[in-house]
Coordinates of C-alpha atoms in Angstrom, one line a residue:
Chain F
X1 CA 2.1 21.3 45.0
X2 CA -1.1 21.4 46.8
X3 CA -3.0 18.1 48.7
X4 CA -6.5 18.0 47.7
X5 CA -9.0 15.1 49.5
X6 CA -11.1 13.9 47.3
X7 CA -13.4 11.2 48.4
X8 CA -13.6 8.3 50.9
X9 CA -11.8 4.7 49.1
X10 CA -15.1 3.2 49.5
X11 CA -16.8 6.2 47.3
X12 CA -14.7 4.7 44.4
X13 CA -15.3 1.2 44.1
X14 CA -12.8 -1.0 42.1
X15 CA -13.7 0.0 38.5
X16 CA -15.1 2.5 38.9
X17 CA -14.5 6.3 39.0
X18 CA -15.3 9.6 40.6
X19 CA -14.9 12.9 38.6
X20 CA -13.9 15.8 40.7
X21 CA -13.5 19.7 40.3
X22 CA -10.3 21.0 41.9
X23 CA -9.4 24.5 41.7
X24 CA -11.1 25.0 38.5
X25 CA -10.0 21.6 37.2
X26 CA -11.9 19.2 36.4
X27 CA -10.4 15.7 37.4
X28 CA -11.2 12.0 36.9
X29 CA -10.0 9.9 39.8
X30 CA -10.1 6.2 38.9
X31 CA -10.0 3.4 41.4
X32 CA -8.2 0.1 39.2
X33 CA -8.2 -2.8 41.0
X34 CA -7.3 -1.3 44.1
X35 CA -4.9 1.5 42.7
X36 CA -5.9 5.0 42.3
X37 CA -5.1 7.0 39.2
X38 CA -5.9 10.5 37.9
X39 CA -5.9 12.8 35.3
X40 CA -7.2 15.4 33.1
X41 CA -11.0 15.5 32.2
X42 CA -10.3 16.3 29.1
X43 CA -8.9 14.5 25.8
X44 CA -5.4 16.2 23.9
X45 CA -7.5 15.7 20.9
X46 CA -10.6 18.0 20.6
X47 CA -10.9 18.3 24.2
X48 CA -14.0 15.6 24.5
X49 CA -14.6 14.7 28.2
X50 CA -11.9 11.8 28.6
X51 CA -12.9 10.9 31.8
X52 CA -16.4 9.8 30.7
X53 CA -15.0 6.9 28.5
X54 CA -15.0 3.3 29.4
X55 CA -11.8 1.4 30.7
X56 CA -10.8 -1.1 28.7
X57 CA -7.9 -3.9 28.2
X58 CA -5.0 -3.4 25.8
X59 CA -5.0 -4.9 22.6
X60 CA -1.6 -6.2 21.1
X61 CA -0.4 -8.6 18.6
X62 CA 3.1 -9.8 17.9
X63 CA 1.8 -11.4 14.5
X64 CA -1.2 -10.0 12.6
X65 CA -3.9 -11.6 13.7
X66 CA -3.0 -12.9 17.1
X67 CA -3.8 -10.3 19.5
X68 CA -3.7 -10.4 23.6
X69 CA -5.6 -8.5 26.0
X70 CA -3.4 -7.5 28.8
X71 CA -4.1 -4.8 31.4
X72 CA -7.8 -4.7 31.9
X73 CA -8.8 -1.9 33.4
X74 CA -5.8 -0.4 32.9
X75 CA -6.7 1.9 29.3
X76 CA -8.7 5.2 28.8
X77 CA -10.7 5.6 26.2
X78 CA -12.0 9.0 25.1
X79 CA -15.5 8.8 24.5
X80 CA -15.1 10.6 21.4
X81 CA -12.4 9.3 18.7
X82 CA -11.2 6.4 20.5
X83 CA -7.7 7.4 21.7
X84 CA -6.7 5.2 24.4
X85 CA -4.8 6.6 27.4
X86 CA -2.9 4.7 29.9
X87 CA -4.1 5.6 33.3
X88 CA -1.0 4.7 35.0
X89 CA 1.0 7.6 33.1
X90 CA -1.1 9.5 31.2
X91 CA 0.6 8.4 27.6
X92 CA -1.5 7.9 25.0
X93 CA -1.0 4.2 23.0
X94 CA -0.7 5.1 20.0
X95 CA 2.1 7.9 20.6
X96 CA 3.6 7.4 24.0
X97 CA 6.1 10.0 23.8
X98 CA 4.4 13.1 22.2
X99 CA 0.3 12.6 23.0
X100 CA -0.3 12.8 26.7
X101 CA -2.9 13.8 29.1
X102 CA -2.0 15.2 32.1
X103 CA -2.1 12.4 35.0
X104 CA -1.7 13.8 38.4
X105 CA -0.4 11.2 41.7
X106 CA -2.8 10.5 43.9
X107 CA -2.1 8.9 47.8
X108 CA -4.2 7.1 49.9
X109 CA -4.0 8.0 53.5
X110 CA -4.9 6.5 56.5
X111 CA -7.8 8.9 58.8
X112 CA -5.6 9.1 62.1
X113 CA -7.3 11.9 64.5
X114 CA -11.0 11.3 63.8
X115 CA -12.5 9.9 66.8
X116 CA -15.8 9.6 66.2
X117 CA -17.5 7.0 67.4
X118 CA -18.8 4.8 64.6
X119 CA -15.9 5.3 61.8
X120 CA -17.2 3.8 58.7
X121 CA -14.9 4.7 56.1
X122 CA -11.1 4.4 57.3
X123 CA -9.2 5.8 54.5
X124 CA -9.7 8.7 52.2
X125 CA -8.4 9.8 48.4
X126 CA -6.2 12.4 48.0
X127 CA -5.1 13.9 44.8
X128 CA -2.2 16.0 44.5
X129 CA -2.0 18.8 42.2
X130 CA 1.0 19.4 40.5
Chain O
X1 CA 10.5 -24.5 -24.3
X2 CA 10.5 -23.7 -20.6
X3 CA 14.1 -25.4 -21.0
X4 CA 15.5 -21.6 -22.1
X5 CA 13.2 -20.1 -19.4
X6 CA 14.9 -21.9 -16.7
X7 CA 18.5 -21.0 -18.0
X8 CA 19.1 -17.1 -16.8
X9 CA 21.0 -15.8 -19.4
X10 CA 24.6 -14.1 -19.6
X11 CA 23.6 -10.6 -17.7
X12 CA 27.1 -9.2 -17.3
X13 CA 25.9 -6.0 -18.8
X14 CA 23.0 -6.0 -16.0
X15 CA 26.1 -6.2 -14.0
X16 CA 28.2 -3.5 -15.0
X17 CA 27.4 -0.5 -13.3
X18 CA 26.6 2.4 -15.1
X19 CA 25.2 6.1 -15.1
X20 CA 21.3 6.0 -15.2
X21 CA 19.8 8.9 -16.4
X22 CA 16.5 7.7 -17.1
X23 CA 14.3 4.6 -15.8
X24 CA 10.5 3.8 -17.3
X25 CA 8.3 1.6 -15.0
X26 CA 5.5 1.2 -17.3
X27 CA 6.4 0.4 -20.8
X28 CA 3.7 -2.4 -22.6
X29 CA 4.9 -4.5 -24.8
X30 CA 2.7 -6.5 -26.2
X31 CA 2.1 -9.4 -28.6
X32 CA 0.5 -9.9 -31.9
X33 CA -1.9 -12.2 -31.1
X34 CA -2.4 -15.0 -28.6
X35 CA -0.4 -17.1 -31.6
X36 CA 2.3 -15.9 -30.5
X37 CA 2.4 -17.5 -26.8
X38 CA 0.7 -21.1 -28.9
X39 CA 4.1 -22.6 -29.2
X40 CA 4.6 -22.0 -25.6
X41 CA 1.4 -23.8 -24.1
X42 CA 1.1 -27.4 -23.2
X43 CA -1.0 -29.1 -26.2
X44 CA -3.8 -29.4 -24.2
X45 CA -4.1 -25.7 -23.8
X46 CA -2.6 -24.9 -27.1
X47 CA -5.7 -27.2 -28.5
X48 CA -7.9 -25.4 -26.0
X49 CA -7.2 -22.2 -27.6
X50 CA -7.8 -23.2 -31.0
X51 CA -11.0 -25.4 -30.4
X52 CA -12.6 -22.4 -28.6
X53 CA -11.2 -19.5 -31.0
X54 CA -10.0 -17.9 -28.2
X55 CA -8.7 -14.2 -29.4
X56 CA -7.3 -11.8 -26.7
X57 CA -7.5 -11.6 -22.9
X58 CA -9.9 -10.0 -21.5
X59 CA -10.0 -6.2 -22.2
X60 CA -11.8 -3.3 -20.6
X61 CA -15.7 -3.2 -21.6
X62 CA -15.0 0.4 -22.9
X63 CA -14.1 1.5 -26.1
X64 CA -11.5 3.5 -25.7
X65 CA -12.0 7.0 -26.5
X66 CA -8.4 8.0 -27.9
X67 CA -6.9 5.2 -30.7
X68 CA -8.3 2.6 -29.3
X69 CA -6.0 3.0 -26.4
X70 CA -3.1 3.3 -28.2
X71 CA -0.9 6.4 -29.6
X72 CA -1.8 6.2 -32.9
X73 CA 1.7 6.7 -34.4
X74 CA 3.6 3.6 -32.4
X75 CA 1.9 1.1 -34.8
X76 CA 4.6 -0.7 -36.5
X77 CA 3.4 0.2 -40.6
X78 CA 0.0 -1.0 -40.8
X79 CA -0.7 -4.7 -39.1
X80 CA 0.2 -5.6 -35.8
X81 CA -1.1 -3.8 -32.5
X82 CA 1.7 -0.7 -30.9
X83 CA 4.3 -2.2 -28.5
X84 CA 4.5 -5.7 -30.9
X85 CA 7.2 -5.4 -32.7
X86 CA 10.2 -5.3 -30.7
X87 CA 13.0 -3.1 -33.1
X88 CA 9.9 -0.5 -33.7
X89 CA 9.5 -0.4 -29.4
X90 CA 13.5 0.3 -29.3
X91 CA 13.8 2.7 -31.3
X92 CA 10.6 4.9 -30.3
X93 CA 10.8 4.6 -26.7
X94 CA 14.6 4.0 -26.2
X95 CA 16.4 5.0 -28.6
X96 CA 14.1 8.5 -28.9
X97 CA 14.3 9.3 -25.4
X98 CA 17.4 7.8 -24.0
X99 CA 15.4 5.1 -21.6
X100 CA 18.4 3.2 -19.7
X101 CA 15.9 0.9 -18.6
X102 CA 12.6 -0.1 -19.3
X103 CA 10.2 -2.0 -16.8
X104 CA 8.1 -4.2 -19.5
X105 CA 4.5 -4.4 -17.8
X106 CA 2.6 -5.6 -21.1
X107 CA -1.1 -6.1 -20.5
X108 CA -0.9 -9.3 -19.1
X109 CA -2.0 -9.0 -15.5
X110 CA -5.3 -9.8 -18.0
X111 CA -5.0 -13.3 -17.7
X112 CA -6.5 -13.2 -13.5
X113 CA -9.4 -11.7 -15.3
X114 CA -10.2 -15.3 -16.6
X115 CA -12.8 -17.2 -14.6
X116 CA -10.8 -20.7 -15.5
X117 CA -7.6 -20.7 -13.5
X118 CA -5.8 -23.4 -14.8
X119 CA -6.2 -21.9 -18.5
X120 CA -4.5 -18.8 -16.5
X121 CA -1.6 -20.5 -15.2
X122 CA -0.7 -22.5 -18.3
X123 CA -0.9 -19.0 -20.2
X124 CA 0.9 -17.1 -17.6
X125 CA 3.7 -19.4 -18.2
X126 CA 3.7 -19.5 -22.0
X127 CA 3.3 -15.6 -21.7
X128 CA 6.6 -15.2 -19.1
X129 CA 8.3 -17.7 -21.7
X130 CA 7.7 -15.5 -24.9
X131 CA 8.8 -12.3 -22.7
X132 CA 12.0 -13.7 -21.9
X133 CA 12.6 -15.4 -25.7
X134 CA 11.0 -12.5 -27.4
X135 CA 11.9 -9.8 -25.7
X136 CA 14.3 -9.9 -22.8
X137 CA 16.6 -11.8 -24.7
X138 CA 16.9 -8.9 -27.2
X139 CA 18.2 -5.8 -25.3
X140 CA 19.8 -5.7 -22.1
X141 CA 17.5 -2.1 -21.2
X142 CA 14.7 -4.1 -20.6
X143 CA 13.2 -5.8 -17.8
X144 CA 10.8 -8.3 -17.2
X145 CA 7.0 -8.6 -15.3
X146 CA 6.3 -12.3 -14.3
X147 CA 2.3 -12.7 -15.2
X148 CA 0.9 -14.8 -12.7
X149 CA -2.2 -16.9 -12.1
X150 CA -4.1 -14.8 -9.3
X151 CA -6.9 -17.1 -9.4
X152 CA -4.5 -19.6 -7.9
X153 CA -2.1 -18.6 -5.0
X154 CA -0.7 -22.2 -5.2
X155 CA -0.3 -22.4 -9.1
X156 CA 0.8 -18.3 -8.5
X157 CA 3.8 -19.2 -6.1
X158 CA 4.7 -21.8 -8.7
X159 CA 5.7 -19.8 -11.4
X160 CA 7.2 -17.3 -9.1
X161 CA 9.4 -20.2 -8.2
X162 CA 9.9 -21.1 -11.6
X163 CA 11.1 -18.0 -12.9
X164 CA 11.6 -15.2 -10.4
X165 CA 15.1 -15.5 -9.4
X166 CA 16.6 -14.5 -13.0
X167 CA 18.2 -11.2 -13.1
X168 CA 15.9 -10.1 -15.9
X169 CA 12.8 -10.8 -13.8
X170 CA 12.1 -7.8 -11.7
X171 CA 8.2 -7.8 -10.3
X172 CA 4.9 -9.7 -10.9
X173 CA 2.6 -7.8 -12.2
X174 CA -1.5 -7.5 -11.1
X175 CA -4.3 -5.4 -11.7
X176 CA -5.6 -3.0 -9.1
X177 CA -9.1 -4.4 -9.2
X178 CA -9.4 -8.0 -7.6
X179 CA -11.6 -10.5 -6.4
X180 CA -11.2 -9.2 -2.6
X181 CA -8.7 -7.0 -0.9
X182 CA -5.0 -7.8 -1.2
X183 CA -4.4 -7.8 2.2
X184 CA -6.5 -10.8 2.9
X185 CA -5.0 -14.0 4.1
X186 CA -5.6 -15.7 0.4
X187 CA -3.0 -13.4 -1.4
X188 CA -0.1 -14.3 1.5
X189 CA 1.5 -17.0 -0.3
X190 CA 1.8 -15.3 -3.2
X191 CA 3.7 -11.8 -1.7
X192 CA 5.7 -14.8 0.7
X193 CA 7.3 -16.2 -2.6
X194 CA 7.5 -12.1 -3.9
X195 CA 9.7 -11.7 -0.7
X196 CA 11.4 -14.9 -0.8
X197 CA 12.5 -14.4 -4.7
X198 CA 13.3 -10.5 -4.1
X199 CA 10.6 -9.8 -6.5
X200 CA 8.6 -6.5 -6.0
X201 CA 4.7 -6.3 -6.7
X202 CA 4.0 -4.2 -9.3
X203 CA 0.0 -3.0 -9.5
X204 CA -1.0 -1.8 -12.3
X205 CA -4.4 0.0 -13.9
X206 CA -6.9 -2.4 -14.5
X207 CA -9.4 -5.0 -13.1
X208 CA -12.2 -6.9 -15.0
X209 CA -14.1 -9.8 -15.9
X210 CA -14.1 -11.5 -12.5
X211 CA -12.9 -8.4 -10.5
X212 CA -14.7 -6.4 -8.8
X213 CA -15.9 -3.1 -10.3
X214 CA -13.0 -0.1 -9.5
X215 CA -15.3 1.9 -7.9
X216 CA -17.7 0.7 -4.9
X217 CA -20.6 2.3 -6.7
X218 CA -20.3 0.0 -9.1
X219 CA -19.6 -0.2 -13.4
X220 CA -19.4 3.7 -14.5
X221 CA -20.8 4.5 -18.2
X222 CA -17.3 5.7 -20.2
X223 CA -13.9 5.4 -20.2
X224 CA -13.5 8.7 -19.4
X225 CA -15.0 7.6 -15.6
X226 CA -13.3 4.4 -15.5
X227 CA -9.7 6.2 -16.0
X228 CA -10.8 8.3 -13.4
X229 CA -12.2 6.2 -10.7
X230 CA -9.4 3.4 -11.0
X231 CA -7.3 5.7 -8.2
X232 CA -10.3 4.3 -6.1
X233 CA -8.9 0.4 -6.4
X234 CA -4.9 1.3 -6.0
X235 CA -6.4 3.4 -2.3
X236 CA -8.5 0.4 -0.9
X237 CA -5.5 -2.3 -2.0
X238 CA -3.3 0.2 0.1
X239 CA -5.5 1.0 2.9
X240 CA -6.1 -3.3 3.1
X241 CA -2.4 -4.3 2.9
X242 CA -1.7 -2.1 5.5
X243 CA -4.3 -2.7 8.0
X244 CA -4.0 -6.3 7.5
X245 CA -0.5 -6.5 8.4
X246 CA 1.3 -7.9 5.3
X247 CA 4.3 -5.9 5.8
X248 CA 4.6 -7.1 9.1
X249 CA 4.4 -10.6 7.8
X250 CA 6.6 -9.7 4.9
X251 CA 8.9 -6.8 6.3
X252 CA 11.0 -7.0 2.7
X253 CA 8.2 -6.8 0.6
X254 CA 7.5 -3.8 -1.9
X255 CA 4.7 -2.6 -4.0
X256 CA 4.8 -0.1 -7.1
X257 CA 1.7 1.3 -8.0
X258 CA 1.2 1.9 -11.3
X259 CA -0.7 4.0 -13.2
X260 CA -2.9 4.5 -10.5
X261 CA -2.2 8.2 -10.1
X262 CA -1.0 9.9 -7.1
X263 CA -2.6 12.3 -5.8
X264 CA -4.3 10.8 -3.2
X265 CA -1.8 9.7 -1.4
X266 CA -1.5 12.6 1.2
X267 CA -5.5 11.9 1.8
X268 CA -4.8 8.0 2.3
X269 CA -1.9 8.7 4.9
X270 CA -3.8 11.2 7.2
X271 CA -7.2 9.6 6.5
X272 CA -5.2 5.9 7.9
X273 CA -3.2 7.6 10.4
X274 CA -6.2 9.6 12.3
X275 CA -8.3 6.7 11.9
X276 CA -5.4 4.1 13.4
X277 CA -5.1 6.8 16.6
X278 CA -8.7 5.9 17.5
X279 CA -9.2 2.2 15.9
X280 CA -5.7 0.8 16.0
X281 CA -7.5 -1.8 18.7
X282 CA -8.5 -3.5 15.7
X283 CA -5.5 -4.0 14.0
X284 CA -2.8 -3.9 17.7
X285 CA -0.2 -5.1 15.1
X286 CA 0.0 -1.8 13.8
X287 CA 2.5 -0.4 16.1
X288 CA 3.6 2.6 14.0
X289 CA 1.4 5.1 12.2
X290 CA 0.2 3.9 9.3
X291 CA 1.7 6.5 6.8
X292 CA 5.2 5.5 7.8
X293 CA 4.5 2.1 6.4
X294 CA 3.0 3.1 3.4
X295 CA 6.5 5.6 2.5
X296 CA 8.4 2.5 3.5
X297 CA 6.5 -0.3 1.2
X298 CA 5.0 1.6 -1.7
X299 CA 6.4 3.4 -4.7
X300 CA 4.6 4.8 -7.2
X301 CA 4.7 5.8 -11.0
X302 CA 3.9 8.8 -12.3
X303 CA 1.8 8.3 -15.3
X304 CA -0.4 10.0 -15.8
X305 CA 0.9 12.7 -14.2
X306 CA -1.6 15.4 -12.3
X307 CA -1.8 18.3 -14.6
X308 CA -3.4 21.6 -12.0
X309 CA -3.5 24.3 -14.0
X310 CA -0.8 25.6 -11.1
X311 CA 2.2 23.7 -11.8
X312 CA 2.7 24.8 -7.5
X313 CA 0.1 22.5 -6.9
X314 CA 2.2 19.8 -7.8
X315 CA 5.1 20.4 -6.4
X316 CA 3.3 20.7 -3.3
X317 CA 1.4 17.3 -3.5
X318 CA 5.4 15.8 -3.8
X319 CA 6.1 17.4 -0.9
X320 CA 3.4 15.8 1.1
X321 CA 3.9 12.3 -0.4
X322 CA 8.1 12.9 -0.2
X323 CA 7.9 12.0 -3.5
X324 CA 11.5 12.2 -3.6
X325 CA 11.8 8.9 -1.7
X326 CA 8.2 7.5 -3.1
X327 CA 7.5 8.6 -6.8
X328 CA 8.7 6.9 -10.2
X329 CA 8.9 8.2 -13.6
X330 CA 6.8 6.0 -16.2
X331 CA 6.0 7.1 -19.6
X332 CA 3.1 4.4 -20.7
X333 CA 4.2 4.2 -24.4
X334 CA 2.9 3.3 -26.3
X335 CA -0.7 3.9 -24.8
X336 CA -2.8 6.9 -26.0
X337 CA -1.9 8.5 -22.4
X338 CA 1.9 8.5 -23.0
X339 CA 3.7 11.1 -20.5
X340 CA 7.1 12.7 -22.3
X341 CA 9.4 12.2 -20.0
X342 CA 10.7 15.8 -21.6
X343 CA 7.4 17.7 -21.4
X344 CA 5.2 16.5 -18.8
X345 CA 6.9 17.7 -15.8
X346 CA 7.0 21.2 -14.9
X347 CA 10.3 22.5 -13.8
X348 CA 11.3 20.0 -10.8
X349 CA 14.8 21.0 -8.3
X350 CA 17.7 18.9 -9.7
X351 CA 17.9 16.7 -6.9
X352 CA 14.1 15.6 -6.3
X353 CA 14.3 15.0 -10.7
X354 CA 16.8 12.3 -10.3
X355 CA 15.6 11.0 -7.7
X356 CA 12.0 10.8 -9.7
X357 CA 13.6 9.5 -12.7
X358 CA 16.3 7.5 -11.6
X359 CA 16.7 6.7 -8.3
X360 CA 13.6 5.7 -6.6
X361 CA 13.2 2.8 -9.2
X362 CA 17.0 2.1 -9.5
X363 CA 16.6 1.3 -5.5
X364 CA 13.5 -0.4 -5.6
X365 CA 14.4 -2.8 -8.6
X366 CA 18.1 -3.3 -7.6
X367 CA 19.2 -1.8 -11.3

């Protein structure tokens, strides 16, 4: 298990995401609502560049017809067929269990020992490969 | 007369288990003539008939190729159409083959082709009345088809109502071609009184006067394109009662798909399946893969059977359908297209041959 820094919080804004190479992998780190997720840059599928896709809600319905958007933010979509991904786990929607990508933990750590004089940004993304 | 319709007759031999060996779910009986059902209608309708010299239902706007449609040797002597007389029907389809039971499916699903809807509910009633006088009353192997006004879900649930709880009364019967999809809101009170009586939906070949076209390219030239194409309709009713959610609504309803071939089935479930992993946001009620409904809510017949010139071939396409849990045998008699329940199979393992001609439709019809 190795620690790799990442980027500054602020470099992520809420929404938005930062994709990152790390030892040869490449890496989307999402900032969602406040929480930081990451995983694989790449779809299970065909291998399109999952982290490119937009975030999006998820859709369910208990009844045909009425549906509720839930979780905004929360859902991957590959750019290229669709599949939605939770960011949260890496677990696809549509088959939990047996279509994943690969979600890595990330921490957000307080800077402690930098003293320089003006400190703009006072915490930093780390992603930890696994 | 609809006094004997509502009074379900003795069925103790419906009752009394017995060895199967052989189950048709698409036999046509048929009438000679719309005099037949005249004694049946209100007077109003009966009137109706006569003033406007009404003949026959609406048929297909193709001559057809082979006997008119019919095998040429199950006309009883020289009058009366094949399928009309009911001793000749016994003896050549069950008697000849050994058919335990025979699912009647007529060529009444016609009457939704009519653009007037209450002339199609009073004959959809004078029709189920005849069946069950005329025919179901006459041999305990056969069962009925309730033909119901689809122009009407209201008048539709009516005679379901009316009729659909007798033992002899298996399915209602429609054409694959319709006015819009069959998963479409409209249609739901119709499969609601299906589920509510225990009746299955049987789909059969066929679609007309106000139907849509069976392909989406529109009205082919011959019958020989028109048989061909009508696998088209039986996919998109599929495809639309799934993604709309009708099973959900109506978890114990059933289709069997008749005459629609079969083939196609494998394409339908991974073409629905890969499409639901990226576009089930659509349709969130779909919380399984599609396929899984369609082996739990459709059956199929298998007239007429897919004829590769590698019998293999076939036995692989069961495979990827399970065709042991999905597939019906039907023979068709008496139209030109008959399927020998003898002949038209190749060589089929023991267990997957019962469960083809027996089994799957004894389940599925509660025989």
């Amino acid at each position: 298990m190795t620690r790799h820094v990442v980027a500054h919080v602020a470099d992520i804004p809420p929404g938005e995401r930062l994709i990152v190479e790390i030892a040869g992998r490449s890496i989307g780190v999402f900032n969602v609502n406040g929480r930081f997720f990451a995983v694989k840059n790449s779809c299970p599928h065909q291998g399109g560049q999952l982290c490119l896709g937009r975030t999006v809600g998820l859709a369910t319905a208990e009844r045909p017809g009425e549906i509720t958007y839930t979780r905004e933010g929360e859902i991957l979509r590959c750019p290229w067929h669709g599949w939605e991904f939770d960011l949260a786990t890496g677990r696809s929607v549509f088959d939990p269990n047996r279509t994943r990508v690969k979600s890595y933990p990330v921490e957000v750590e307080e800077l402690q020992a930098e003293t320089y004089p003006v400190e703009i940004e006072r915490e930093r993304v780390v992603v930890v490969l696994t | 007369m609809s006094a004997v319709a509502h009074e379900p007759r003795a069925a103790t031999a419906r009752q009394t288990p017995r060895e199967l060996s052989l189950i048709d779910c698409d036999a046509h009986h048929n009438w000679g003539g719309v005099k037949d059902v005249l004694p049946y209608l209100p007077r109003y309708w009966a009137d109706y008939v006569l003033e406007s010299q009404f003949k026959a239902l609406p048929n297909s706007p193709y001559p057809k190729g082979v006997g008119g449609g019919e095998r040429v040797d199950a006309r009883p002597g020289d009058v009366g159409s094949a399928g009309s007389d009911v001793d000749f029907f016994r003896r050549q389809l069950l008697d000849e083959w050994g058919v335990d039971v025979a699912i009647l499916t007529g060529q009444f699903y016609n009457v939704a082709f009519l653009a007037n809807a209450g002339f199609a509910a009073a004959l959809s009633s004078a029709l189920n009345d005849w069946m069950i006088e005329t025919w179901l009353a006459r041999d305990d192997r056969f069962r009925g088809s309730l033909t119901v006004p689809m122009q009407d879900p209201v008048a539709a649930v009516k005679e379901i109502d009316r009729l659909g709880s007798r033992p002899d009364i298996v399915q209602i019967l429609i054409s694959a071609g319709s006015r819009m999809p069959y998963g479409q809101a409209f249609y739901d009170p119709i499969w609601e009184a299906c589920e509510r009586n225990g009746l299955v939906v049987g789909m059969h070949f066929g679609g007309i006067g106000i139907m849509h076209a069976p392909t989406s390219a529109g009205w082919p030239s011959y019958y020989l394109e028109w048989h061909t194409d009508m696998s088209q309709a039986f996919q998109a009713q599929m495809v639309s009662l799934v993604a709309e959610g009708t099973f959900q609504k109506f978890p114990g309803l059933k289709f069997a798909l008749i005459e629609g071939g079969f083939a196609w089935v494998p394409h339908v479930m991974w073409r629905l399946d890969k499409n639901w992993k990226g576009l089930r946001t659509e349709c969130p009620w779909l919380t399984r893969k599609p396929s899984e409904i369609i082996l739990d809510h459709f059956r199929l017949t298998t007239q007429p059977i897919e004829e590769p010139d590698n019998d293999a071939h076939l036995l692989q396409v069961f495979e990827m359908m399970d065709a042991s849990r999905t597939l019906m045998f039907s023979s068709d008699y008496p139209h030109w297209d008959f399927d020998s329940p003898q002949q038209a199979f190749p060589r089929l393992p023991a267990e997957l041959k019962r469960r083809i001609f027996v089994e799957n439709a004894r389940e599925l019809y509660g025989l």
